[in-house]
Amino acid sequence: KRVAKLGYKIICTPLLVEQLPYSQPEHDPFWSTLEDEGLVLSLHAFAEDTDTYESDIGEEEGTGGAVTYMVLSMADGQDPVTRLITSGAVQRHPDLKFVVVECGAGWLAWLLYALDEQIEKKHMWNRPVLKMKPSEFMRRQGHVTFGDDPVGLSNIGYTGPEPLLWGSDYPHDEGTFPYSQQVIERTFKGVSQEDKWMIIGGNAERLYRL
């Protein structure tokens, strides 16, 4: 409430909280406050409260730790998306908006397909009972950010354009700066102008009330 009064629009938290995963009901007061204050939950990769760096990062000789750490940390973006949806958190808090940051978008299509499939085929066991498909909750309330990810863009048929937010990730080395325009031209081939505008600017404009 304090930071909302100061004009902030985002609360940044780690992707994973192993001691108390985001699926647990103890987080409900937090979700309610974010709803009431209009704050966006920003779940950021590489923001854990414990050191998870591979031991060989920065060494003269290594075993692939730097790439392993980067890629597997990005894959962790699937965890909060899954937990917030399947636990019913976004169902109970329909005005809660969340963004998985710096994890890319290519994995989202498979995850939503798998979640929809499991919810449909195991409906007799799944609790809580969801009133919509996981993919529908994601389109309504969830987002992921990406920069150079043609895989994510080629799967808009599964994800829809609504969850996708393009960003340059300036000034990180894995970002697109200073070649953002070229990256957009290359990766958005085949994407409709309407979807392209939504992903590059329109979705963020609505989400962050710009």
Short mmCIF file of N, CA, C and O in Angstrom, two decimals, residues 81 85 90 96-100 108 136-144 162-164 207:
data_model
loop_
_atom_site.label_atom_id
_atom_site.label_comp_id
_atom_site.label_asym_id
_atom_site.label_seq_id
_atom_site.Cartn_x
_atom_site.Cartn_y
_atom_site.Cartn_z
N VAL A 81 3.65 -19.72 -13.14
CA VAL A 81 2.48 -19.75 -14.02
C VAL A 81 1.59 -20.93 -13.64
O VAL A 81 0.37 -20.78 -13.48
N ILE A 85 -2.18 -20.58 -11.48
CA ILE A 85 -3.39 -21.00 -12.19
C ILE A 85 -4.03 -22.22 -11.53
O ILE A 85 -5.22 -22.20 -11.19
N VAL A 90 -5.56 -17.20 -9.31
CA VAL A 90 -6.06 -16.21 -10.26
C VAL A 90 -7.58 -16.30 -10.42
O VAL A 90 -8.22 -15.32 -10.83
N LEU A 96 -6.06 -9.80 -10.35
CA LEU A 96 -4.62 -9.93 -10.15
C LEU A 96 -3.94 -10.14 -11.50
O LEU A 96 -4.30 -11.03 -12.25
N LYS A 97 -2.96 -9.30 -11.80
CA LYS A 97 -2.19 -9.43 -13.03
C LYS A 97 -0.76 -9.80 -12.66
O LYS A 97 -0.18 -9.22 -11.74
N PHE A 98 -0.19 -10.75 -13.41
CA PHE A 98 1.19 -11.15 -13.12
C PHE A 98 1.99 -11.26 -14.41
O PHE A 98 1.46 -11.53 -15.48
N VAL A 99 3.30 -11.04 -14.28
CA VAL A 99 4.22 -11.10 -15.41
C VAL A 99 5.43 -11.93 -15.00
O VAL A 99 6.04 -11.69 -13.96
N VAL A 100 5.78 -12.92 -15.81
CA VAL A 100 7.01 -13.68 -15.63
C VAL A 100 8.07 -13.01 -16.50
O VAL A 100 7.94 -12.96 -17.72
N LEU A 108 5.87 -21.29 -23.22
CA LEU A 108 4.51 -21.03 -22.76
C LEU A 108 3.47 -21.85 -23.52
O LEU A 108 2.50 -22.34 -22.93
N GLU A 136 -7.03 -19.93 -20.75
CA GLU A 136 -7.93 -18.78 -20.70
C GLU A 136 -7.58 -17.86 -19.53
O GLU A 136 -7.63 -16.63 -19.66
N PHE A 137 -7.22 -18.46 -18.39
CA PHE A 137 -6.77 -17.63 -17.27
C PHE A 137 -5.51 -16.87 -17.65
O PHE A 137 -5.35 -15.70 -17.30
N MET A 138 -4.60 -17.54 -18.36
CA MET A 138 -3.35 -16.90 -18.75
C MET A 138 -3.61 -15.73 -19.68
O MET A 138 -3.00 -14.65 -19.53
N ARG A 139 -4.49 -15.91 -20.63
CA ARG A 139 -4.80 -14.81 -21.55
C ARG A 139 -5.44 -13.64 -20.82
O ARG A 139 -5.25 -12.48 -21.21
N ARG A 140 -6.18 -13.93 -19.77
CA ARG A 140 -6.87 -12.87 -19.03
C ARG A 140 -5.96 -12.14 -18.04
O ARG A 140 -6.08 -10.92 -17.86
N GLN A 141 -5.04 -12.90 -17.40
CA GLN A 141 -4.33 -12.30 -16.27
C GLN A 141 -2.81 -12.43 -16.30
O GLN A 141 -2.13 -11.74 -15.55
N GLY A 142 -2.27 -13.33 -17.13
CA GLY A 142 -0.85 -13.60 -17.08
C GLY A 142 -0.10 -13.09 -18.29
O GLY A 142 -0.67 -12.91 -19.38
N HIS A 143 1.20 -12.85 -18.10
CA HIS A 143 2.06 -12.36 -19.17
C HIS A 143 3.46 -12.93 -19.01
O HIS A 143 3.88 -13.30 -17.91
N VAL A 144 4.20 -12.98 -20.11
CA VAL A 144 5.62 -13.33 -20.09
C VAL A 144 6.35 -12.33 -20.97
O VAL A 144 5.80 -11.82 -21.95
N GLU A 162 -2.27 -12.14 -26.24
CA GLU A 162 -2.52 -11.38 -25.00
C GLU A 162 -1.42 -11.53 -23.94
O GLU A 162 -1.08 -10.55 -23.27
N PRO A 163 -0.84 -12.73 -23.74
CA PRO A 163 0.15 -12.85 -22.67
C PRO A 163 1.55 -12.37 -23.02
O PRO A 163 2.42 -12.33 -22.15
N LEU A 164 1.80 -12.02 -24.26
CA LEU A 164 3.17 -11.78 -24.72
C LEU A 164 3.55 -10.30 -24.64
O LEU A 164 2.84 -9.43 -25.13
N LEU A 207 -1.57 -3.15 -19.46
CA LEU A 207 -1.18 -3.79 -18.19
C LEU A 207 -0.68 -2.78 -17.18
O LEU A 207 -1.07 -2.81 -16.00
#
